[in-house]
PDB file of C-alpha atoms in Angstrom:
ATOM      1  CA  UNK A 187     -24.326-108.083 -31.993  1.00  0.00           C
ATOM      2  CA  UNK A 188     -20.921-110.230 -32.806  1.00  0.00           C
ATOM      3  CA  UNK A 189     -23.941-113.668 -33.798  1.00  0.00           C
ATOM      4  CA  UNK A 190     -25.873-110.997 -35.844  1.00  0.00           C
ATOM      5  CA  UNK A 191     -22.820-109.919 -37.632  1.00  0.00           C
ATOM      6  CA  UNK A 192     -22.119-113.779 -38.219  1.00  0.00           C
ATOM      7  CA  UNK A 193     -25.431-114.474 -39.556  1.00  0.00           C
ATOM      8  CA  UNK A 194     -25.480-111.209 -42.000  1.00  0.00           C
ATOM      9  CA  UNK A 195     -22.003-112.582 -43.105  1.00  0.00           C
ATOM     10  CA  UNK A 196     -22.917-116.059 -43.850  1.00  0.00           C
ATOM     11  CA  UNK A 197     -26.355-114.870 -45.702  1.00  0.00           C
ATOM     12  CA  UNK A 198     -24.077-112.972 -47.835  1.00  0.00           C
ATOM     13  CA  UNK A 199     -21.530-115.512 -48.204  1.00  0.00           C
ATOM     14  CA  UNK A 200     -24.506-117.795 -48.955  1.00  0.00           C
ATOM     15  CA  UNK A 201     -25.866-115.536 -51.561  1.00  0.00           C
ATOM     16  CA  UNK A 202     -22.045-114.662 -53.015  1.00  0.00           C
ATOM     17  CA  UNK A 203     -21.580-118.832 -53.736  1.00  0.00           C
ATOM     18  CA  UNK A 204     -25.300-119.164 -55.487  1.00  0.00           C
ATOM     19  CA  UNK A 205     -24.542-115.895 -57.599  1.00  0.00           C
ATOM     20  CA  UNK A 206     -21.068-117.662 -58.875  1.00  0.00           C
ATOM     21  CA  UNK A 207     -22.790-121.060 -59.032  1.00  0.00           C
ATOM     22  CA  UNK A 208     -24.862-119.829 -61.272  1.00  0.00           C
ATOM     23  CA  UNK A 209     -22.894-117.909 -63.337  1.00  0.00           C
ATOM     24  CA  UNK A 210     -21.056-121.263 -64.427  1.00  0.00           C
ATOM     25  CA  UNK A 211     -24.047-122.613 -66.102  1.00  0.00           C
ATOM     26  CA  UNK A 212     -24.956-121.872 -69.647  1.00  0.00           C
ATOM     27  CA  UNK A 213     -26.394-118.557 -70.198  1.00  0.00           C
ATOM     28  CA  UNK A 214     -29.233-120.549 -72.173  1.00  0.00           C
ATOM     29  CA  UNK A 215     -30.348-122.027 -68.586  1.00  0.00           C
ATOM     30  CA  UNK A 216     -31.847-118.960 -67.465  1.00  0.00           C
ATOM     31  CA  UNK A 217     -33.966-118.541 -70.483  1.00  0.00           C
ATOM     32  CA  UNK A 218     -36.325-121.155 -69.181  1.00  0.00           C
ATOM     33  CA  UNK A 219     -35.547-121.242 -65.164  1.00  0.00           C
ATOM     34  CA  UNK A 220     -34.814-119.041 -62.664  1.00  0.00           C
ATOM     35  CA  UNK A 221     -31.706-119.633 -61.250  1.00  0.00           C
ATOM     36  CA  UNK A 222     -31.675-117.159 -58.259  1.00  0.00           C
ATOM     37  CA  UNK A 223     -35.353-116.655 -56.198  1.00  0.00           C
ATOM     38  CA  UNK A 224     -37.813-114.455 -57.994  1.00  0.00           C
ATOM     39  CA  UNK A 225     -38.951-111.435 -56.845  1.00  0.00           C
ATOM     40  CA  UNK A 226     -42.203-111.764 -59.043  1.00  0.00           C
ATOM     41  CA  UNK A 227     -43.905-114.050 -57.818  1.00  0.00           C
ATOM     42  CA  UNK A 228     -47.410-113.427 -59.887  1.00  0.00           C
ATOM     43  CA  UNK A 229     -49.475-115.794 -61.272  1.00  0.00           C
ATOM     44  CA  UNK A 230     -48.991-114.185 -64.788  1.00  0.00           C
ATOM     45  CA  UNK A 231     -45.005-114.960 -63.981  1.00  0.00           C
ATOM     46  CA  UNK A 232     -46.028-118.992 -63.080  1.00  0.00           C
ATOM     47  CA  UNK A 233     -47.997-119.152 -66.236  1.00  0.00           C
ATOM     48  CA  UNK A 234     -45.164-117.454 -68.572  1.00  0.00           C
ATOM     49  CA  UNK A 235     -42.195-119.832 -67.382  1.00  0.00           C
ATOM     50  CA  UNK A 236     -41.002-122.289 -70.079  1.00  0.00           C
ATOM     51  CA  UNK A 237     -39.451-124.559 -66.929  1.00  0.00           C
ATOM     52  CA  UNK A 238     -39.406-125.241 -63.262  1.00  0.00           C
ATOM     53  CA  UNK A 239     -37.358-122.677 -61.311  1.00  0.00           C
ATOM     54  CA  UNK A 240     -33.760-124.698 -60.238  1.00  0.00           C
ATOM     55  CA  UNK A 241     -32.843-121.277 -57.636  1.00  0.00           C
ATOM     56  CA  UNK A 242     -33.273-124.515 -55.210  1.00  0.00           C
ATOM     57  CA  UNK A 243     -32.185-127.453 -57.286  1.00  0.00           C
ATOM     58  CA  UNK A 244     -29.523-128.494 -54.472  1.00  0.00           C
ATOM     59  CA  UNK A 245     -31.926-128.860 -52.298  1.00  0.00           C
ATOM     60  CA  UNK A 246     -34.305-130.866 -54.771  1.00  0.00           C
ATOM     61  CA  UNK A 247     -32.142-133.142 -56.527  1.00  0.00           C
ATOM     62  CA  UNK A 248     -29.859-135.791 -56.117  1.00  0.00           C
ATOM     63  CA  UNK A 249     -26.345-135.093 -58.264  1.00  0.00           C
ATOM     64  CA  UNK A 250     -26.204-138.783 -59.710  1.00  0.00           C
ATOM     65  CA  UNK A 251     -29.723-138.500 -60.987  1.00  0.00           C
ATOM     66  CA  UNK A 252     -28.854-134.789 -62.444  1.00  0.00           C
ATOM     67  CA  UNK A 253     -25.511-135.812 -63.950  1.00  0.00           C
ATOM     68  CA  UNK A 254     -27.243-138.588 -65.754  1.00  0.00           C
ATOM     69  CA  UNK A 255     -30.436-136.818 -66.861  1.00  0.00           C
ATOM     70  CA  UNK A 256     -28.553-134.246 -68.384  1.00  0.00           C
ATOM     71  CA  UNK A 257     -26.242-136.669 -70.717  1.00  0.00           C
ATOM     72  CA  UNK A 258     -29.847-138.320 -71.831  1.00  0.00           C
ATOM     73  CA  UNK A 259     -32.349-135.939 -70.770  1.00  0.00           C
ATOM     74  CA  UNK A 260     -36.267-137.316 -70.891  1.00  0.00           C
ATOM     75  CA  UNK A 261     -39.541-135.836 -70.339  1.00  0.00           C
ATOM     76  CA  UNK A 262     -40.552-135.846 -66.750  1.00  0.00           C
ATOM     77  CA  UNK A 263     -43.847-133.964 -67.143  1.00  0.00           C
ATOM     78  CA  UNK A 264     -45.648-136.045 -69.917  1.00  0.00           C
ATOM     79  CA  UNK A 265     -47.632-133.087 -71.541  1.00  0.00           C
ATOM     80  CA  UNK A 266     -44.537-130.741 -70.806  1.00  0.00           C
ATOM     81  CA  UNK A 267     -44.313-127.675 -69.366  1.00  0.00           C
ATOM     82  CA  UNK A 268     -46.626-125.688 -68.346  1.00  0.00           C
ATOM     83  CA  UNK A 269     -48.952-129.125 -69.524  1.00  0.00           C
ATOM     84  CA  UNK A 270     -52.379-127.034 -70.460  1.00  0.00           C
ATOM     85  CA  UNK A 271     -50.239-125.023 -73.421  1.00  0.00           C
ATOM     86  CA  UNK A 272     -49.324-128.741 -74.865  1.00  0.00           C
ATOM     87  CA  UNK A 273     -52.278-130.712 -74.751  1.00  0.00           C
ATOM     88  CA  UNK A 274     -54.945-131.789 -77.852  1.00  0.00           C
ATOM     89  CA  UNK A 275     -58.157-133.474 -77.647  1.00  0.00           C
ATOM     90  CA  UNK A 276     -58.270-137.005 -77.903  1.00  0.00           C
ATOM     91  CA  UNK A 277     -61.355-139.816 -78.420  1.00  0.00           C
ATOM     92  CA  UNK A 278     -61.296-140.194 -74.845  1.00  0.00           C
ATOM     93  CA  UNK A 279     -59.830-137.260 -72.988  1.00  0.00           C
ATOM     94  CA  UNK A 280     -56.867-134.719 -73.286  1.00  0.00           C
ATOM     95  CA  UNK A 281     -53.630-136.003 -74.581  1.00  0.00           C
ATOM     96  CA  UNK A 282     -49.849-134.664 -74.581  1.00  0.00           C
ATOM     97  CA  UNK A 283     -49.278-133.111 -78.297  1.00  0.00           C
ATOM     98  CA  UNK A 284     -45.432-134.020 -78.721  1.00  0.00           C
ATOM     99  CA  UNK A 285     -45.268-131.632 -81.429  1.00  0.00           C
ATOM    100  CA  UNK A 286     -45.727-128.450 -78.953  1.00  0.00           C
ATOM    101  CA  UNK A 287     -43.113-130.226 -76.003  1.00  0.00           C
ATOM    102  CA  UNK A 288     -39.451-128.964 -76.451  1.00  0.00           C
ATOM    103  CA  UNK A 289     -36.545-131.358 -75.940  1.00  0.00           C
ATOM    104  CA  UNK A 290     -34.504-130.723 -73.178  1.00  0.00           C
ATOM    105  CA  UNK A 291     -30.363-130.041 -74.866  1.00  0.00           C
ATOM    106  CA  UNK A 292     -28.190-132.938 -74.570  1.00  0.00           C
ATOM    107  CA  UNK A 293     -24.868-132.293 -72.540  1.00  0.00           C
ATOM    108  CA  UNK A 294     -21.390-134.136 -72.789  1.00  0.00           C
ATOM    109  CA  UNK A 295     -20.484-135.988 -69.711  1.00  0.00           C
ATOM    110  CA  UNK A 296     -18.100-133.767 -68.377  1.00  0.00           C
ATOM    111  CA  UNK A 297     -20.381-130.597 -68.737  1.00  0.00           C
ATOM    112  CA  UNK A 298     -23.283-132.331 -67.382  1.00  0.00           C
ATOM    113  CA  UNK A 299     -20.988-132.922 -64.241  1.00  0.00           C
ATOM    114  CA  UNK A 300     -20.036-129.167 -64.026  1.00  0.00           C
ATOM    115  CA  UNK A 301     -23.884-128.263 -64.629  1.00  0.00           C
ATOM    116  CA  UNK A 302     -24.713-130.844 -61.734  1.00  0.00           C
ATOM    117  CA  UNK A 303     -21.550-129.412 -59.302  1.00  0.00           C
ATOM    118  CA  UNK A 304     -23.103-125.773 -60.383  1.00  0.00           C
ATOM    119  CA  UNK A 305     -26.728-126.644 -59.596  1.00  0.00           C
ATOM    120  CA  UNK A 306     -26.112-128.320 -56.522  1.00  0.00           C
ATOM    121  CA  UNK A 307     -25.238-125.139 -54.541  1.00  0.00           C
ATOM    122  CA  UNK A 308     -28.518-123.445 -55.296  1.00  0.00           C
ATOM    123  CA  UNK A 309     -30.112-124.373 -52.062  1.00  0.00           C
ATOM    124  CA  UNK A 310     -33.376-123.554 -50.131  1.00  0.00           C
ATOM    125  CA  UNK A 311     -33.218-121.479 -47.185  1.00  0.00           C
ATOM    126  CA  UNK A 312     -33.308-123.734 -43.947  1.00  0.00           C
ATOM    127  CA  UNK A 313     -36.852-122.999 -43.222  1.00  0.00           C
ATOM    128  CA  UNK A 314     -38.126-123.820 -46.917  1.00  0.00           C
ATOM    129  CA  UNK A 315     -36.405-127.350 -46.918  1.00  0.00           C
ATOM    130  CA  UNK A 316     -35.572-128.094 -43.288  1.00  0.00           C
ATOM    131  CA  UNK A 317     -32.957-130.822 -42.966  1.00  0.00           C
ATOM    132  CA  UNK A 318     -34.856-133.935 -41.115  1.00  0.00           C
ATOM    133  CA  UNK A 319     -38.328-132.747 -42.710  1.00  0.00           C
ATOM    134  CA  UNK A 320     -38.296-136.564 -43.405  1.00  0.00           C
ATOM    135  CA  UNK A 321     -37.637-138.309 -40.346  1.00  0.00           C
ATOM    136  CA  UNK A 322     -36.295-141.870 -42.201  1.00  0.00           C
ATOM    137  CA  UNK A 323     -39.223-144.074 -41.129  1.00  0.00           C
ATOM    138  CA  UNK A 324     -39.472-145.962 -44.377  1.00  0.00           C
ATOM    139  CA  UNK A 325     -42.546-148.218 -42.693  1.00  0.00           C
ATOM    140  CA  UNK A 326     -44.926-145.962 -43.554  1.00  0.00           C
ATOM    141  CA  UNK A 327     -44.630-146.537 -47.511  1.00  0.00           C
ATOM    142  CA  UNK A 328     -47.340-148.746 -48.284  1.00  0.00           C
ATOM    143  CA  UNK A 329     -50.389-146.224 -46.333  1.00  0.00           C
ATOM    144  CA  UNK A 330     -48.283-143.978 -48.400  1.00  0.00           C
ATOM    145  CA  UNK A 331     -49.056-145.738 -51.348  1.00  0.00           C
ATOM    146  CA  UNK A 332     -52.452-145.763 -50.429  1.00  0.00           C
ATOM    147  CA  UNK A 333     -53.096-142.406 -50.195  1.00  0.00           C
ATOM    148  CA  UNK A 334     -50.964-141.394 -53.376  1.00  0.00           C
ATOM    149  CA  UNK A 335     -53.359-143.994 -55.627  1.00  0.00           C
ATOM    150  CA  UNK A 336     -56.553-143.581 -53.750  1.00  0.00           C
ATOM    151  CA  UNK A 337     -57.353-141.322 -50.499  1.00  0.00           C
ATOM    152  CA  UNK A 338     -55.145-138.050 -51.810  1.00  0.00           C
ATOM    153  CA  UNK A 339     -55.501-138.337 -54.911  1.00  0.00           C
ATOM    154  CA  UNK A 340     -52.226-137.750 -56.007  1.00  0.00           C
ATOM    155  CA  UNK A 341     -52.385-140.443 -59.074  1.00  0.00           C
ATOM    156  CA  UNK A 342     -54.568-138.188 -60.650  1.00  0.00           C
ATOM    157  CA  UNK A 343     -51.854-135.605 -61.691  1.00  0.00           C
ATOM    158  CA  UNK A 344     -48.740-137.546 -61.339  1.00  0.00           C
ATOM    159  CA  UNK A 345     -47.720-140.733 -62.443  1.00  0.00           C
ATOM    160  CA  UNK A 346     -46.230-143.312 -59.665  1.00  0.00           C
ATOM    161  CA  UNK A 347     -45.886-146.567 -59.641  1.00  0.00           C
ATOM    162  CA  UNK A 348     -45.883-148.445 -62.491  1.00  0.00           C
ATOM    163  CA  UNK A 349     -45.985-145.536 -64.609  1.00  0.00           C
ATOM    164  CA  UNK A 350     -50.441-145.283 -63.939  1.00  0.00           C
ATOM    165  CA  UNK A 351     -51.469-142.330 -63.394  1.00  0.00           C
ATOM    166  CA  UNK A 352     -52.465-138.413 -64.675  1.00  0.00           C
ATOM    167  CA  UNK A 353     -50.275-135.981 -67.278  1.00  0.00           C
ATOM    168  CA  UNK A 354     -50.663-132.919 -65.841  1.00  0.00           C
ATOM    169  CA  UNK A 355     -47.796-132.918 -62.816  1.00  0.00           C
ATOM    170  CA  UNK A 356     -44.513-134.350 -62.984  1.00  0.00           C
ATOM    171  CA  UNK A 357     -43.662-137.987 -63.326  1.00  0.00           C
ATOM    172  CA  UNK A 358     -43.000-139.451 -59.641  1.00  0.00           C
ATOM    173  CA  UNK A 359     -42.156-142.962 -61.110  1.00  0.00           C
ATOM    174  CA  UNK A 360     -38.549-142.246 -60.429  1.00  0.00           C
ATOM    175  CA  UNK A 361     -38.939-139.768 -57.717  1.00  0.00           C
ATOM    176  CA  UNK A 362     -36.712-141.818 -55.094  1.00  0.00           C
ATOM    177  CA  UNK A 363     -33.595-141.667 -57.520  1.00  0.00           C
ATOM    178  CA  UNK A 364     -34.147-137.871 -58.234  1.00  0.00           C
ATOM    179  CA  UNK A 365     -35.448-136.200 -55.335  1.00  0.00           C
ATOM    180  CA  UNK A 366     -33.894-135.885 -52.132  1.00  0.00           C
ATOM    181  CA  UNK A 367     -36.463-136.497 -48.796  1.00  0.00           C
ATOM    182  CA  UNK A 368     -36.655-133.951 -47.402  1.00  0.00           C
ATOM    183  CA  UNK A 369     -37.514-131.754 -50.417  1.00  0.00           C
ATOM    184  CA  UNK A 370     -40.568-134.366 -51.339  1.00  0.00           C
ATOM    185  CA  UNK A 371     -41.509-133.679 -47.595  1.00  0.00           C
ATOM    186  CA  UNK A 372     -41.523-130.160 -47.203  1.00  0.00           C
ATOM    187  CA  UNK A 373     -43.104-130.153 -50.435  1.00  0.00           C
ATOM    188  CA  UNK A 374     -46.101-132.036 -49.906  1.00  0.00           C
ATOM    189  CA  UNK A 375     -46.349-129.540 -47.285  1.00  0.00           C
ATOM    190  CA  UNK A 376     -46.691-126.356 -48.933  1.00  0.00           C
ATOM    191  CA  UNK A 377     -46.291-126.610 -52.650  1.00  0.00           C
ATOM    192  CA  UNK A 378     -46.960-122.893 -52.626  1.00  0.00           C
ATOM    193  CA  UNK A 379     -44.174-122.013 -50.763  1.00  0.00           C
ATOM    194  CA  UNK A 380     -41.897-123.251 -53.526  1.00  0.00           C
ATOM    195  CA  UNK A 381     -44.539-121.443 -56.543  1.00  0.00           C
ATOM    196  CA  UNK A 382     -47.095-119.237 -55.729  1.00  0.00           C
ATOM    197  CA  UNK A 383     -49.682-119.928 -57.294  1.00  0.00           C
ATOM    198  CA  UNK A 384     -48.739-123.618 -58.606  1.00  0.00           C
ATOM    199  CA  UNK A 385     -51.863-125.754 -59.444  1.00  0.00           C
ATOM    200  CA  UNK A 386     -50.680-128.407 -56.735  1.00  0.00           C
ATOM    201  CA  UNK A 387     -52.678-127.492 -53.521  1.00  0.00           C
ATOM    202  CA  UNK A 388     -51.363-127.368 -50.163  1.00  0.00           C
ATOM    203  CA  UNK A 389     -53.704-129.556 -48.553  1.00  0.00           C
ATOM    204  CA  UNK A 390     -52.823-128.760 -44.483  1.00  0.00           C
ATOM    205  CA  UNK A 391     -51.821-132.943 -44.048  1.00  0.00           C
ATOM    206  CA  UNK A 392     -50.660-133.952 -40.552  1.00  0.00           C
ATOM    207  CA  UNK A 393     -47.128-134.439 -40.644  1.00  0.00           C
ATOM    208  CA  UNK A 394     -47.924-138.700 -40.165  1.00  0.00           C
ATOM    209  CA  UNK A 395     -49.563-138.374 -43.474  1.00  0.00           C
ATOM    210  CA  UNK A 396     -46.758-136.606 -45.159  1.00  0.00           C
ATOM    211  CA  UNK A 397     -43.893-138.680 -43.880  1.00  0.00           C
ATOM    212  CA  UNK A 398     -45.765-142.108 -45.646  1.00  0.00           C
ATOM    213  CA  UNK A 399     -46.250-140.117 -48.651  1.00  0.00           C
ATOM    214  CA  UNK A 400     -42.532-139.346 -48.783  1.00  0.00           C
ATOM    215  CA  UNK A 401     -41.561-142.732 -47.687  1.00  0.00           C
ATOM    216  CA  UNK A 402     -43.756-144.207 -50.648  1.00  0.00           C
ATOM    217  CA  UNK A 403     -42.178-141.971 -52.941  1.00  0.00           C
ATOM    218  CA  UNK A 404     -38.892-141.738 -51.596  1.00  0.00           C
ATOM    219  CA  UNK A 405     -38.168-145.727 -52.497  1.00  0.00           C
ATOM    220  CA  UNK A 406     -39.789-145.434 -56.242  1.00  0.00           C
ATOM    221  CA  UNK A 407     -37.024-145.852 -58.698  1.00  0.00           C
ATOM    222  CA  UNK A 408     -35.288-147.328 -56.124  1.00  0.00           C
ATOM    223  CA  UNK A 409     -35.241-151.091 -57.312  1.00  0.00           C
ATOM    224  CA  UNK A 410     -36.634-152.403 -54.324  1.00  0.00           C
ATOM    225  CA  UNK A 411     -33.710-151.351 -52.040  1.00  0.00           C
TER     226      UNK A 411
END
């Protein structure tokens, strides 16, 4: 009874500090993510959004990349979001129409730091981001390269390296600066854990497979380090 108490008073405790976190970001935030879990999780909700959710941004995001994007914020999905409202026809194929993609607002450097400190405390449950769901083993990041450009397919949605690849899904050219591990892991997992729904399938890899996917993308952005 006295470790069931504990846990119901941590949850809440838990739920208390996201609540408050929250509540110190601008008002406007909410208007295009949700900063606290959804409890609609339809597909007509996934298609309405005007943004990612950020209810589990701490667990997503590393706070250097966030306090910097924020002071200079630039597109990381190239047609936008959701991509198939801000596309055109082009000679060849589908193209991003810049004139439909909203600009993310600029913030000073101190409120981009209070944003970051804010956002930072919205974290996935244990079981949706697991700490160690990467297990380090940065060998593995040139099969993972592999298998992002050619046996996955992964290039076909999201850019990697060297900035080739698809429009539709976020830009991953940077994806070891912004994203922490483990969330890129348990990701590639089950996308639709994280959004219901979401066009990214969850395509049941072994967990080899998804540990030199993360190590590949884990050192993008990196500079070689």
């Amino acid at each position: 009874m006295k470790g069931l108490l504990l846990a119901v008073a941590g949850l809440t405790a838990a739920l208390l500090s996201s609540a408050s976190a929250a509540d110190k970001l601008d008002p406007s935030c909410s208007s295009c993510h949700a900063l606290a879990k959804p409890t609609d999780t339809s597909l007509d909700r996934l298609l309405a959004r005007k943004g990612p959710d950020l209810w589990y941004a701490g667990s997503k995001f590393n706070k250097d990349w966030l306090v910097s994007w924020l002071q200079d914020p630039k597109h990381i999905r190239p047609a936008g979001y959701p991509y198939f409202k801000n596309i055109k026809k082009g000679d060849k194929h589908d193209e991003p129409d810049s004139s439909k993609i909203l600009a993310h607002p600029k913030l000073n450097k101190a409120d981009a730091e209070a944003a970051a400190d804010a956002l930072m405390v919205l974290k996935a449950p244990d079981d949706l981001v697991p700490a160690g769901a990467f297990k380090g083993d940065m060998k593995g990041a040139r099969m993972g390269a592999l298998a992002f450009i050619k046996f996955r397919g992964c290039v076909g949605c999201h850019q990697g390296e060297n900035g080739e690849g698809g429009l539709s899904g976020p830009e991953l050219t940077d994806a070891g600066t912004r994203l922490q591990p483990d969330f890129i892991a348990a990701y590639i997992s089950d996308p639709q854990r994280f959004d219901p729904h979401i066009w990214m399938p969850t395509a049941n890899l072994k967990d080899l497979d998804i540990q030199r996917l993360t190590a590949f993308l884990a050192q993008l952005g990196q500079g070689g380090k």
